[in-house]
XYZ file of N, CA and C in Angstrom:
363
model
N 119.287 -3.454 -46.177
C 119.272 -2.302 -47.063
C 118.878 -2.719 -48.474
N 119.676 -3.466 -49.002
C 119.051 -4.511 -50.093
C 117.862 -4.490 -50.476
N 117.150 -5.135 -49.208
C 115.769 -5.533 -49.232
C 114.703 -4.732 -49.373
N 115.199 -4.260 -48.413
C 114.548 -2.704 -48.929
C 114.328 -1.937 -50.161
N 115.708 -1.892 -51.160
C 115.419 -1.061 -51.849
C 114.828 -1.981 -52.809
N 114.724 -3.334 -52.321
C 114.197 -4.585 -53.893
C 112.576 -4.231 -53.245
N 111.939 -3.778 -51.846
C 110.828 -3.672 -52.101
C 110.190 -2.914 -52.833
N 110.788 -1.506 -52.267
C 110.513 -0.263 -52.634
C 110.481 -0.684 -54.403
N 111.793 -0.899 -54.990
C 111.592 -1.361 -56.727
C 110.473 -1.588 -57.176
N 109.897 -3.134 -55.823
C 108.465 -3.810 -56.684
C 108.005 -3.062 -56.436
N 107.315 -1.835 -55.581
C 106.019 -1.147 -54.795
C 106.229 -0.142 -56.403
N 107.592 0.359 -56.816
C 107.047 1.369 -57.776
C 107.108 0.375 -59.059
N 106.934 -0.404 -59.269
C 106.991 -1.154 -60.537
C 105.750 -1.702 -60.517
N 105.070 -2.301 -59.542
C 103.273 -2.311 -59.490
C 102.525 -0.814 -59.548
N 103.110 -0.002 -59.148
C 102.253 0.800 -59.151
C 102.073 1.776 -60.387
N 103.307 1.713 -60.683
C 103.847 2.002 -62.878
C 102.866 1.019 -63.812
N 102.417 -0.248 -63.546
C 101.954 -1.431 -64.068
C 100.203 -1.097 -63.908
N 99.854 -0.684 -62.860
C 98.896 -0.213 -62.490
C 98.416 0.909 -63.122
N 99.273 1.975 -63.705
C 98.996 2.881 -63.806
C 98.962 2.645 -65.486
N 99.920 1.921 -66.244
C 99.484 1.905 -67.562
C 98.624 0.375 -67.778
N 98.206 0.064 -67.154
C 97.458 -1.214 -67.455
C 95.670 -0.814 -67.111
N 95.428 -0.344 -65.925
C 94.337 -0.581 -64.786
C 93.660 1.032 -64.670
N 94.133 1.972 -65.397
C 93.982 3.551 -65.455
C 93.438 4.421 -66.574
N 92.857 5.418 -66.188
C 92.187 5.622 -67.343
C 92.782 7.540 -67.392
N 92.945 8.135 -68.218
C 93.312 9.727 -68.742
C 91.732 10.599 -67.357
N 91.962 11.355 -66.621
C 91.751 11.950 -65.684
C 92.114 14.088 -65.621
N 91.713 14.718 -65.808
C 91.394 15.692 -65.854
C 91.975 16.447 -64.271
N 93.048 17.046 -63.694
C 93.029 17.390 -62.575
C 93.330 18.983 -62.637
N 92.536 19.519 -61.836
C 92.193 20.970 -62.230
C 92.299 21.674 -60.678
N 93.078 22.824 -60.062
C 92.696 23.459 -59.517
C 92.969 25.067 -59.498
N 91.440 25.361 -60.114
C 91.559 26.894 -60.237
C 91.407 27.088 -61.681
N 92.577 27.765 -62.255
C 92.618 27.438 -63.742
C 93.612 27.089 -63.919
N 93.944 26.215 -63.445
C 95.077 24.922 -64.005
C 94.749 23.925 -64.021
N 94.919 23.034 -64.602
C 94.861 21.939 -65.046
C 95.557 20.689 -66.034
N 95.408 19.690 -65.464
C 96.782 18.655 -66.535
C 96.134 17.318 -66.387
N 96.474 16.964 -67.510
C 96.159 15.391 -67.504
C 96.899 14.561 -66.717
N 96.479 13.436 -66.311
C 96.957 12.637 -65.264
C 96.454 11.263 -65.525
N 97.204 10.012 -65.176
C 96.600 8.834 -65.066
C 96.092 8.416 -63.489
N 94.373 7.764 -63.510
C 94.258 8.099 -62.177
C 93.064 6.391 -62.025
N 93.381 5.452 -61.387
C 93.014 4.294 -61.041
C 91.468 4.688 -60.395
N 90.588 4.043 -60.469
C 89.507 4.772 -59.717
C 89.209 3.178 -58.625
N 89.109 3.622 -56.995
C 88.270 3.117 -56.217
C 87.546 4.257 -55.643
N 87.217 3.044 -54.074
C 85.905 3.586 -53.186
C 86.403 3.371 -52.208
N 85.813 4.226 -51.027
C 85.852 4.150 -49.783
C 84.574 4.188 -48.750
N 84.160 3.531 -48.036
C 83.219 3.507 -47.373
C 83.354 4.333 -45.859
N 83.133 5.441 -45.563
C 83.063 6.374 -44.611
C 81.426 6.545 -44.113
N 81.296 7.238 -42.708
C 80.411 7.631 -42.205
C 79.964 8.898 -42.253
N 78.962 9.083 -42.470
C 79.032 10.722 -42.591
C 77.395 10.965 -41.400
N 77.485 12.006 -41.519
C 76.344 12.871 -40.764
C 74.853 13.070 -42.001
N 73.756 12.623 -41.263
C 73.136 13.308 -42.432
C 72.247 14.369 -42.222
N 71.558 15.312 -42.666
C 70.293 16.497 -42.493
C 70.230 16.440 -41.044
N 70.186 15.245 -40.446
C 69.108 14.856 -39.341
C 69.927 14.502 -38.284
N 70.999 14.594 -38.742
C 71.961 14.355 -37.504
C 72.259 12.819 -36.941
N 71.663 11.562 -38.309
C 71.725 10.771 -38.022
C 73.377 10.030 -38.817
N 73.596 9.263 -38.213
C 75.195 8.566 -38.771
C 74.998 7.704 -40.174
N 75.162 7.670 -41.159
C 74.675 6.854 -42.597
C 76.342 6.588 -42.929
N 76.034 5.275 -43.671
C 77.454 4.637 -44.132
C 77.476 5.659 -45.620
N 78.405 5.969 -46.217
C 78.447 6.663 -47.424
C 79.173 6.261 -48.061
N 79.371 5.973 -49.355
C 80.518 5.366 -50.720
C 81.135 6.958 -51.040
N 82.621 6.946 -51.153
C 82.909 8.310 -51.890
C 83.851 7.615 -52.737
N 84.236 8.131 -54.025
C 85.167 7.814 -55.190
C 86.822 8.218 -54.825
N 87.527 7.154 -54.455
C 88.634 7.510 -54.495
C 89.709 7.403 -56.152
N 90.314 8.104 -56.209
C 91.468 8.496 -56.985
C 92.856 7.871 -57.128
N 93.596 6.845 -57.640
C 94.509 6.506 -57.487
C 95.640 6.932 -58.151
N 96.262 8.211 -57.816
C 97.586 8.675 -58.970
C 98.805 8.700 -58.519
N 99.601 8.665 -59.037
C 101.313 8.692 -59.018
C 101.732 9.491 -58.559
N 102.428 9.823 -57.342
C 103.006 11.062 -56.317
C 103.556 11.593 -57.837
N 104.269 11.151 -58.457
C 105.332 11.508 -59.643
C 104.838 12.248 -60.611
N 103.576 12.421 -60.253
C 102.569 12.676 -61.727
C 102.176 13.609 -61.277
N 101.667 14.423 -59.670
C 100.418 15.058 -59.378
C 101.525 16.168 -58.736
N 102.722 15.721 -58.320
C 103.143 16.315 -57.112
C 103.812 17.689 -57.416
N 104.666 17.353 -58.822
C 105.510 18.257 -59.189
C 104.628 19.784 -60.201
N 103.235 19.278 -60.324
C 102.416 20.447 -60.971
C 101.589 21.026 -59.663
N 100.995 20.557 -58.964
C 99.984 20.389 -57.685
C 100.523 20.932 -56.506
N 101.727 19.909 -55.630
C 102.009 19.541 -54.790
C 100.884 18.769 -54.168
N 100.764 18.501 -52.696
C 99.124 17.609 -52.228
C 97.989 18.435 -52.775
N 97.143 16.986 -52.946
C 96.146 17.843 -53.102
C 95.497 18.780 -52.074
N 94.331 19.308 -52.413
C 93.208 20.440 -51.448
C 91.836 19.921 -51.964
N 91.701 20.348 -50.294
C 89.944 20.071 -50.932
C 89.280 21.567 -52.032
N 88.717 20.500 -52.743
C 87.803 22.021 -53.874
C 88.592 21.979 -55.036
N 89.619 20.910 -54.987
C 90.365 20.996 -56.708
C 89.338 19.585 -57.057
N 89.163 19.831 -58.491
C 88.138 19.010 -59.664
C 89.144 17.911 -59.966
N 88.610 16.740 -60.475
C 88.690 16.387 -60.837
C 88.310 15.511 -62.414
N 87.626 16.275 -63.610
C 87.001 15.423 -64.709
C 87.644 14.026 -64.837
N 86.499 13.130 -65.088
C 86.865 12.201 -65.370
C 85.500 10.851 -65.761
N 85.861 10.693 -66.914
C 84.562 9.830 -67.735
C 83.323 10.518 -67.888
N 83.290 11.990 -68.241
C 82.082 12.426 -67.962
C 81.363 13.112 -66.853
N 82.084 13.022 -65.810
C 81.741 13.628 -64.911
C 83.297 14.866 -64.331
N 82.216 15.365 -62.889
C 83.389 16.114 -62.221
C 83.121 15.461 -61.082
N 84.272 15.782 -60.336
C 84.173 15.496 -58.967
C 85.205 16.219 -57.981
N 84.594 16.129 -56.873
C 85.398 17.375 -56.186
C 85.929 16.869 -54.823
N 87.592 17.338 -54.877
C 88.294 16.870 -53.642
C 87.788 17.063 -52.492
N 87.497 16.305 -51.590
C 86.401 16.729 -50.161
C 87.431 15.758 -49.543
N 87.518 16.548 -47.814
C 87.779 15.574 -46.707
C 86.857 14.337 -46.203
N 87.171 13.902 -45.536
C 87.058 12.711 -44.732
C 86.705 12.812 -43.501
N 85.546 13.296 -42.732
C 85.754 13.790 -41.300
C 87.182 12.554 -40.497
N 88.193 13.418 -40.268
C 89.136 12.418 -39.379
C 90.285 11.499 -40.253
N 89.706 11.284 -42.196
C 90.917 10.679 -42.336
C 91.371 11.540 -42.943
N 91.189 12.885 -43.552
C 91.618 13.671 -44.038
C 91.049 13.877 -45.961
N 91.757 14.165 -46.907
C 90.802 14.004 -48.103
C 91.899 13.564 -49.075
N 92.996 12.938 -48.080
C 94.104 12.142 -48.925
C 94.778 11.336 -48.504
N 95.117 9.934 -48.931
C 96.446 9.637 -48.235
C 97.397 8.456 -49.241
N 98.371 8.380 -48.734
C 99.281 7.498 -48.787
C 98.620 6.143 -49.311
N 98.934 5.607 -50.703
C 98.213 4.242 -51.000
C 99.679 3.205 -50.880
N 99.802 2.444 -49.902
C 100.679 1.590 -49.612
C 101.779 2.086 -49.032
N 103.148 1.187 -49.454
C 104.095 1.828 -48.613
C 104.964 2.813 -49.547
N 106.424 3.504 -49.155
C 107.126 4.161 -49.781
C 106.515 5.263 -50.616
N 105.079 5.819 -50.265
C 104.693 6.678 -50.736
C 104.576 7.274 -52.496
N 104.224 6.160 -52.742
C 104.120 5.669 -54.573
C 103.233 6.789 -55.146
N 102.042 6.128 -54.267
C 100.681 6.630 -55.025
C 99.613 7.626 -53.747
N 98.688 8.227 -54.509
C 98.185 9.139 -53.238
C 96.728 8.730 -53.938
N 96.441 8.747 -52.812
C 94.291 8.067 -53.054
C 93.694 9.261 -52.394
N 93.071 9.800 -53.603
C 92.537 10.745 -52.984
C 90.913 10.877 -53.015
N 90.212 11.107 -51.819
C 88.904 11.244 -51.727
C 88.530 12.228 -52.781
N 86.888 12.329 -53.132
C 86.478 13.041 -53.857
C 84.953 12.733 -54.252
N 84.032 13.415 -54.266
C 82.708 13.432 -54.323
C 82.301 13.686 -55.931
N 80.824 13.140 -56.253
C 80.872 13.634 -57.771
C 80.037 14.739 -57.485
N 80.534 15.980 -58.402
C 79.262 17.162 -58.132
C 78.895 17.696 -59.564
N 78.694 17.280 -60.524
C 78.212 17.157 -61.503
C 78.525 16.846 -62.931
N 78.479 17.544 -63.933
C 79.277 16.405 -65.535
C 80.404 17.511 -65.443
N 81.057 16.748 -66.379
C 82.272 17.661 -67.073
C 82.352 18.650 -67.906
């Protein structure tokens, strides 16, 4: 039980560390709401379909934010909420199969969320 809760500690104390060290001010908008957020930026490499019906590897921008941060204005995200951020927008989209969110590690810290860029801010 201990151990546990000394992981869980480090998982939210990296991911607090992460978030003011490794993060940049993020724009999260759905509809006409919207709030600032701190949000880590990776990538994910998925398959997608293209015009032609052929299979192409694709890069999409994932999102790295704080359940603590997104959850209590938001709840999960949806696909079609914006995201601004550095100049651009980008827009929550699924994953054929992984969905257009999930769980970044364990104890449910942080949520990585997919998202496409669809034009500036």
């Amino acid at each position: 039980e201990a151990m546990g809760d000394l992981l869980k500690n480090t998982v939210q104390w990296l991911g607090a560390m992460r978030t003011s060290h490794a993060s940049s001010s993020v724009a999260y908008r759905r509809g006409e709401v919207e709030a600032t957020v701190n949000a880590t930026w990776a990538s994910t490499t998925c398959e997608v379909e293209d015009d032609f019906g052929l299979r192409v590897q694709a890069m999409v921008t994932d999102f790295l934010i704080l359940a603590e941060d997104l959850l209590p204005l938001f709840g999960a995200p949806e696909p079609g909420d914006r995201i601004a951020a550095d100049g651009k927008l980008y827009e929550v989209l699924s994953l054929g199969g992984q969905g257009h969110w999930r769980w970044s590690g364990p104890h449910n810290v942080s949520m990585r969320i997919h998202a496409k860029e669809v034009g500036s801010a």
